[in-house]
Every structure is written in C-alpha cells, then in structure tokens.
mmCIF file of C-alpha atoms in Angstrom:
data_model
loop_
_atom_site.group_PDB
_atom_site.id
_atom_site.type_symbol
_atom_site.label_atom_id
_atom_site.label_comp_id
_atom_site.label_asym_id
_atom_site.label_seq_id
_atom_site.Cartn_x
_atom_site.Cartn_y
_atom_site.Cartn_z
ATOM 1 C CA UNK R 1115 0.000 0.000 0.000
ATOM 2 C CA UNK R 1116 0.981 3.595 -0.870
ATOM 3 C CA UNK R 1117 0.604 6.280 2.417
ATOM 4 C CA UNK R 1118 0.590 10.175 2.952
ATOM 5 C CA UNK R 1119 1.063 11.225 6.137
ATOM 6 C CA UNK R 1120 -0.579 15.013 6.682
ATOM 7 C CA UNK R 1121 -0.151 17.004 9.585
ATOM 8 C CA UNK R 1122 1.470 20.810 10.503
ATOM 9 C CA UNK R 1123 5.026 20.929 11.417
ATOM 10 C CA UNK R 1124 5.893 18.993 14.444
ATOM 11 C CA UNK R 1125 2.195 16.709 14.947
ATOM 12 C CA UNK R 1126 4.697 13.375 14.511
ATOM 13 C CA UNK R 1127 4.375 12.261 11.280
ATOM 14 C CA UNK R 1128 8.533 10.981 10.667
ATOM 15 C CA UNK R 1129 8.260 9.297 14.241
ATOM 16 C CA UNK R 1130 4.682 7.685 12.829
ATOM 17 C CA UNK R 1131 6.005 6.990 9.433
ATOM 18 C CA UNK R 1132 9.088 5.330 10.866
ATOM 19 C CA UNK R 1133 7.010 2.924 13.102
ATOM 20 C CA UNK R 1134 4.422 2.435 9.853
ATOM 21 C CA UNK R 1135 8.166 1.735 7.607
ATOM 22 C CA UNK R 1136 9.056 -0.966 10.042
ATOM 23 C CA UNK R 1137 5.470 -2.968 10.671
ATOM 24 C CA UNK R 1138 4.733 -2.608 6.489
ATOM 25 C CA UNK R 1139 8.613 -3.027 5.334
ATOM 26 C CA UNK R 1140 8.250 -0.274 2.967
ATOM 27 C CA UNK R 1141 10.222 3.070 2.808
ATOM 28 C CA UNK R 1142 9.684 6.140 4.224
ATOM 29 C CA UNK R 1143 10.676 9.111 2.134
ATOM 30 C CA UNK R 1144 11.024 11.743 3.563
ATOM 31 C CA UNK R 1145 11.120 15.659 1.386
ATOM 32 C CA UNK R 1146 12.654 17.513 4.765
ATOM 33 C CA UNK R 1147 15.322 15.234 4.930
ATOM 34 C CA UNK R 1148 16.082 14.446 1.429
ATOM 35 C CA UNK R 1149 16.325 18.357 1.221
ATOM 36 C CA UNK R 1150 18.541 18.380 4.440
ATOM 37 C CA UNK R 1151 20.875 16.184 2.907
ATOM 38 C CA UNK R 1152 21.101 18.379 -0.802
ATOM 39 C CA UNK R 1153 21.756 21.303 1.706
ATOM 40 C CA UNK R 1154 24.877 19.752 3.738
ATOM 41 C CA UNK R 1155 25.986 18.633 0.319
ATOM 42 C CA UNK R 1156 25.815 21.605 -1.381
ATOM 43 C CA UNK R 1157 24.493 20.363 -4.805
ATOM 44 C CA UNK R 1158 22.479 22.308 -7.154
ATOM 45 C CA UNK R 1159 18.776 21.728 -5.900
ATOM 46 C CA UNK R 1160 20.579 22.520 -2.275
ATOM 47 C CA UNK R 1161 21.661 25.855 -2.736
ATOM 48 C CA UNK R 1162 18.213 26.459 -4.324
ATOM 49 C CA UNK R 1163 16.177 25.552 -1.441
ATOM 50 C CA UNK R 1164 17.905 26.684 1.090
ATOM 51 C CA UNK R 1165 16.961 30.267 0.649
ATOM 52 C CA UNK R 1166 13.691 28.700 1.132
ATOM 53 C CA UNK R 1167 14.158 26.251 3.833
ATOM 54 C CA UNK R 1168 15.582 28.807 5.866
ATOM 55 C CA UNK R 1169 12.801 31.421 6.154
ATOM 56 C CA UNK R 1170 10.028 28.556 7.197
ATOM 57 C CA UNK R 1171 8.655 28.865 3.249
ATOM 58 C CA UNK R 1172 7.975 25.814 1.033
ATOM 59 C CA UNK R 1173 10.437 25.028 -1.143
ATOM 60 C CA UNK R 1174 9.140 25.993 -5.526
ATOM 61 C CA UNK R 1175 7.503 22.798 -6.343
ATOM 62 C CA UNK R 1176 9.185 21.854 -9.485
ATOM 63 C CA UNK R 1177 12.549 20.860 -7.621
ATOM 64 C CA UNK R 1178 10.534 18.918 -4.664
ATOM 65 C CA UNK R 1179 8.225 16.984 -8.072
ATOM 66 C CA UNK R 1180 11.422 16.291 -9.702
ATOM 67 C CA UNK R 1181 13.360 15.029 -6.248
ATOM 68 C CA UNK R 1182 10.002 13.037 -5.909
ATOM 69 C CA UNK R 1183 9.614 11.238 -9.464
ATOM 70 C CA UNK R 1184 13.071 10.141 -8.989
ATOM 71 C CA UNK R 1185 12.434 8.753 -5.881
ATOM 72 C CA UNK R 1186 9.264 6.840 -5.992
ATOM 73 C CA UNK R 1187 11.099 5.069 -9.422
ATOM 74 C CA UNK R 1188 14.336 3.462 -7.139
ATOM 75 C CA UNK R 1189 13.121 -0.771 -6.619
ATOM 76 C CA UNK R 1190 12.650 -0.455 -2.995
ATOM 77 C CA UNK R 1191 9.266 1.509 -3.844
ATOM 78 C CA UNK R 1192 7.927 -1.230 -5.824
ATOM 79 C CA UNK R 1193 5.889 -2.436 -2.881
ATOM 80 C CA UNK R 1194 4.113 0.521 -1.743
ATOM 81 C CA UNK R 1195 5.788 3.506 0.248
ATOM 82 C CA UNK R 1196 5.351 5.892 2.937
ATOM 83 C CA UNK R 1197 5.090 10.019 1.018
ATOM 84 C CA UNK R 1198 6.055 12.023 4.468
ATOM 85 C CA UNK R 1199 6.125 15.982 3.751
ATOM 86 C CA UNK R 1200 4.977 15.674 0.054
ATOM 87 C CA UNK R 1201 2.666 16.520 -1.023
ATOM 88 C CA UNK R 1202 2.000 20.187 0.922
ATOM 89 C CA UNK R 1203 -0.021 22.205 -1.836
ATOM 90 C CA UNK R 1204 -2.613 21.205 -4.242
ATOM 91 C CA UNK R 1205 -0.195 21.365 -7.180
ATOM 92 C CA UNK R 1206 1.760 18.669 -5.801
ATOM 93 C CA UNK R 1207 -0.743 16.697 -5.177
ATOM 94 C CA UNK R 1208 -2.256 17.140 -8.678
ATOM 95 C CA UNK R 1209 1.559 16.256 -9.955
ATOM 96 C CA UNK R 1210 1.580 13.343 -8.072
ATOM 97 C CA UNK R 1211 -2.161 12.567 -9.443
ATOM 98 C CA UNK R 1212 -0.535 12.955 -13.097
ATOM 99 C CA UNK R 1213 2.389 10.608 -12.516
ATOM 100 C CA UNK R 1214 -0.349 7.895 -12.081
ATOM 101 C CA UNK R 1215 1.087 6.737 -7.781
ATOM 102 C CA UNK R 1216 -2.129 5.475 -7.108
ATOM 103 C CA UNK R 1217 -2.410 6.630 -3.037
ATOM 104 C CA UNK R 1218 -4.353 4.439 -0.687
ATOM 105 C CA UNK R 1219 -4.922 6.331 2.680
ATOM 106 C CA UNK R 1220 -3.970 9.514 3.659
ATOM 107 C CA UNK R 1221 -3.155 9.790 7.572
ATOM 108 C CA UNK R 1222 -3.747 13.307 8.959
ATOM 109 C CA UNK R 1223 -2.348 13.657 12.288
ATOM 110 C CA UNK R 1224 -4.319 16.261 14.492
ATOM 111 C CA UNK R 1225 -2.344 18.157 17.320
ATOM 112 C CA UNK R 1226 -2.477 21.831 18.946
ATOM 113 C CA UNK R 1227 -0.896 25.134 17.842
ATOM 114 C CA UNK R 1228 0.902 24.693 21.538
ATOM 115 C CA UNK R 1229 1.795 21.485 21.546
ATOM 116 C CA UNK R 1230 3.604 21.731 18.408
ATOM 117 C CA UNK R 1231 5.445 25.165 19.840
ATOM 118 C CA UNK R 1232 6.538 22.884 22.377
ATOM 119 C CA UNK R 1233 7.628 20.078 20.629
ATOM 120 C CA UNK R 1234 9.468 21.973 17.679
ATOM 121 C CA UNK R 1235 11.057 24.723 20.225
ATOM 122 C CA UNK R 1236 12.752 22.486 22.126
ATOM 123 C CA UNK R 1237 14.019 20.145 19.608
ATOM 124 C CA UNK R 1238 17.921 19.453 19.206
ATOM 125 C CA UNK R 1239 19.393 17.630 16.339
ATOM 126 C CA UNK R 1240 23.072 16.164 15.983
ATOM 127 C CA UNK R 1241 24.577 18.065 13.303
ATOM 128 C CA UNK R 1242 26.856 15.149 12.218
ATOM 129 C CA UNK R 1243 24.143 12.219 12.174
ATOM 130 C CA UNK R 1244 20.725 13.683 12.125
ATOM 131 C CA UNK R 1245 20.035 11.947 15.181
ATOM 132 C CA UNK R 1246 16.542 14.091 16.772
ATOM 133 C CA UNK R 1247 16.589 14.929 20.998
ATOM 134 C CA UNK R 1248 14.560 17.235 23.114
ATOM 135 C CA UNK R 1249 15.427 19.289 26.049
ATOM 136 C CA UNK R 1250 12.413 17.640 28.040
ATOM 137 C CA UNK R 1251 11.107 14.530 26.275
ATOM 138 C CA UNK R 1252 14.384 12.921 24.973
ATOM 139 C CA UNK R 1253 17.301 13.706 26.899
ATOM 140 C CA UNK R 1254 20.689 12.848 25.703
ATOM 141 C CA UNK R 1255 23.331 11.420 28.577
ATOM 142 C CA UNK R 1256 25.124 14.404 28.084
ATOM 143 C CA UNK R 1257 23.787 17.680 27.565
ATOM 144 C CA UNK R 1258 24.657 19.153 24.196
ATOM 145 C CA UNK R 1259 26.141 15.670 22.782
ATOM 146 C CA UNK R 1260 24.584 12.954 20.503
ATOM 147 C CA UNK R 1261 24.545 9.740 22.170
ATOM 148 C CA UNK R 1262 25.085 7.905 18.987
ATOM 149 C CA UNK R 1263 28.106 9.145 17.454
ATOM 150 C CA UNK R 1264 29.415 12.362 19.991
ATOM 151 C CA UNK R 1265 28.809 15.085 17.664
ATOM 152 C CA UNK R 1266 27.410 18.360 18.594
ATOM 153 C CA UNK R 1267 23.566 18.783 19.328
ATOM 154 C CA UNK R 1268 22.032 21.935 17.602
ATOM 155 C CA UNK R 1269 18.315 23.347 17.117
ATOM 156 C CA UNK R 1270 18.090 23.827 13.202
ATOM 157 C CA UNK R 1271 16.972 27.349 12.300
ATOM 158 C CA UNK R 1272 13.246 25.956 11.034
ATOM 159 C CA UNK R 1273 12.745 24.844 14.778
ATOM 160 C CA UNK R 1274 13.028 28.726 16.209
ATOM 161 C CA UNK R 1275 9.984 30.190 17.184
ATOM 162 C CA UNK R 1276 9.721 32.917 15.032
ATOM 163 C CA UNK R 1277 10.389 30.345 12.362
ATOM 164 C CA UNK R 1278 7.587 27.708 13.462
ATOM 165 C CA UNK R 1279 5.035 30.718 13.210
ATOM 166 C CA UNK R 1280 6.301 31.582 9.825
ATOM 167 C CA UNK R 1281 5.804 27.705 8.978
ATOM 168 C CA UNK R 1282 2.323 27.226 10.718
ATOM 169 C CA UNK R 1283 1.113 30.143 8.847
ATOM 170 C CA UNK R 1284 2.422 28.606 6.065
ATOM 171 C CA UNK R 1285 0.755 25.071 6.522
ATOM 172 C CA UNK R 1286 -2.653 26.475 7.386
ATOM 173 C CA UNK R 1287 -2.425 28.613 3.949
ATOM 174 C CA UNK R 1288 -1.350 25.852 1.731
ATOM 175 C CA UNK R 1289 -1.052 22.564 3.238
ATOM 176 C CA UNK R 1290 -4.093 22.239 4.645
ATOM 177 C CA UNK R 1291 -6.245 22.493 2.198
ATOM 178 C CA UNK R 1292 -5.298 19.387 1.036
ATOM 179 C CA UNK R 1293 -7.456 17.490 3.992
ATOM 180 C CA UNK R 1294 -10.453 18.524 2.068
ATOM 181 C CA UNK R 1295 -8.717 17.508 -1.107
ATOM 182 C CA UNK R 1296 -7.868 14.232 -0.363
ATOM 183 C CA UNK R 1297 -11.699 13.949 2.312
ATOM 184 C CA UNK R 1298 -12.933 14.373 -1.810
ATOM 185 C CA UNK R 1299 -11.282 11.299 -2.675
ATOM 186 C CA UNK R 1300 -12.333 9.078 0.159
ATOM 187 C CA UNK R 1301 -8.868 8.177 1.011
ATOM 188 C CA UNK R 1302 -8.389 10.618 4.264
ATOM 189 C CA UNK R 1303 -8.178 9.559 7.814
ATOM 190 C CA UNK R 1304 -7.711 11.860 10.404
ATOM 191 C CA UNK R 1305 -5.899 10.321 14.136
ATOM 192 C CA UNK R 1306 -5.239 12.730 16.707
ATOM 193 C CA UNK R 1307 -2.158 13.161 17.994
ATOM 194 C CA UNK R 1308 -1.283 11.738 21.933
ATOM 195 C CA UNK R 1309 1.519 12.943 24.095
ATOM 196 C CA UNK R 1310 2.439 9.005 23.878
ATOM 197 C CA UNK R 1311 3.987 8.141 20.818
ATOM 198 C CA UNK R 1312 2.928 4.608 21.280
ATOM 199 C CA UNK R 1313 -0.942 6.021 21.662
ATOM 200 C CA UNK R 1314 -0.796 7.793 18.312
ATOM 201 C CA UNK R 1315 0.586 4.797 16.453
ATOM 202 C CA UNK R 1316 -2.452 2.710 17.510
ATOM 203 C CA UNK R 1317 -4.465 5.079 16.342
ATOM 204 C CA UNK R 1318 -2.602 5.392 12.965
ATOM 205 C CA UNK R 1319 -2.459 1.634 12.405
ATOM 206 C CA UNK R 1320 -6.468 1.450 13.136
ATOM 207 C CA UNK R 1321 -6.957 4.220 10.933
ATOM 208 C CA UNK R 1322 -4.956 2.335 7.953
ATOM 209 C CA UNK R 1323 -7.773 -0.277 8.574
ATOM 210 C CA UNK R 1324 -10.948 1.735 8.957
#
C-alpha cells in the first residue's frame, strides 16, 4: 500500500512513518530530509532551497516533483511507500495525481498550535548524524552531545519560534487544504495526535484499517 502522512510541522508524522516503515517493510521518504541532505551537500537543488528552507517557506515545487519522481522510481518503492512531507499544496498533489502513484490512505495527524510550539522549540538535532533529541522529552546522557556518534547537538533554524510561526502560517495557507482535497477522494483519515507516541501509532495503524 501507498501512504501520505498530513499534519502541521511537528504533529509526529517521521516518528509515525518510521514505526508504519518498520510494521509494512516499505520506505519512508522523507522531502525535509532528502532536502537536508542536498543542503549539507551543497548540490544544485541545495543551494536552491535553502533560501527557502531557511525562512520557514515551502520550497518551488518543481525541484521537490522532480526530487520526488526520482524517488518513488528506485526498486525499494515497488511495494508501496510511505510520502512524508509531500505533497503540501494542491499542485503537488495534482503532480503526483498525473504521474499515475495510485495513493491508498492519507493519515492526517491532528495536534495543537501549543503542543507543536513545544515540541518543535525544544528540539535538538546532531549536526553530524541527524540523530533528533529534546530538552524535556528525549534527553541525551550528556547535555549538548549525541549519544550515537558524539557530535554536537544543535536546534536547526526551522525549529526557532519565530520560524515555526512563519511555517504554521504557512501550513494552514497551503497545506491544509489538502485534507479537504484528499476527504474528496475518500482516502483521508484523520488520528489525533497523543503525548504518547505509542498512543498515536495505535491510532494510525487502526486508521490504515478503517
């Protein structure tokens, strides 16, 4: 089966779609962190985005199609997939329409404005592995150091407040819309999000069912 997980910044869809990657053994792909990647690496579509990465907008959706396309053709998709942060407008969604991925539930995860604010604010990230913490909910051992591989914890520019606000404002102008888009197609189910991770997850995998 082919899944889109929906939801404003920071309502858990990559921890959801992680757990939903392992109990389906398909991919999750992931648009934030494919783009991540381009930006640490400096290619071409990188240096494009990150103008537009950086100031909470979305990023033009001609390079995030074309990143797409490629990656839904690789063998490991043959067997469904798990679309996390793609689509976010109704272009992309029409795109993805047009390249005939047949899509056969779309999860929207449901939190508040606040809970989000806390989540996102207090979110570090190991710049060397990508490895995700928070300065409440997921301590590392050592304050300011990844317990994976040692490197250096930072909060990524997109998880400042002024920058959440910028990117809420953008989701509720052109991300949400696609609820009702997708509601049209009879393929949207909407789970609302728990403080427990493991309490959202059942309520995803029923919702895959229903």
């Amino acid at each position: 089966m082919n899944f889109i997980f929906l939801g404003a910044p920071g309502a858990g869809k990559g921890t959801q779609a992680e757990v939903l990657s392992r109990e389906k053994g398909i991919p999750t792909i992931s648009t934030g962190n494919i783009i991540r990647s381009a930006l640490k690496s400096g290619t071409e579509m990188g240096l494009r985005a990150k103008a537009y990465t950086e100031s909470g907008k979305l990023v033009p959706d001609e390079i995030v199609i074309g990143i797409i396309r490629e990656r839904l053709a690789e063998p490991d998709c043959k067997n469904g997939f798990i679309l996390d942060g793609f689509p976010r407008t109704i272009p992309q969604a029409e795109a993805l329409d047009k390249m005939g991925i047949v899509i056969d539930r779309v999860i929207d995860i449901e939190v508040t404005e606040q809970m989000i604010m806390n989540r996102l604010s207090g979110r570090r990230v190991c710049e060397n592995c990508g490895a995700s913490y928070h300065v409440v909910n997921k301590k590392p051992k050592v304050e300011g150091v990844c317990d994976l591989c040692g490197g250096t914890l930072v909060q990524r520019k997109d998880d400042q407040p002024e920058t959440i606000q910028a990117r809420l404002k953008v989701y509720h102008e052109q991300t949400e819309p696609l609820k009702a888009y997708y509601e049209k197609q009879g393929k949207l189910r909407v789970v609302q999000g728990c403080d427990i991770v493991s309490d959202t997850t059942r309520a995803v995998l029923d919702a895959i069912e229903a």
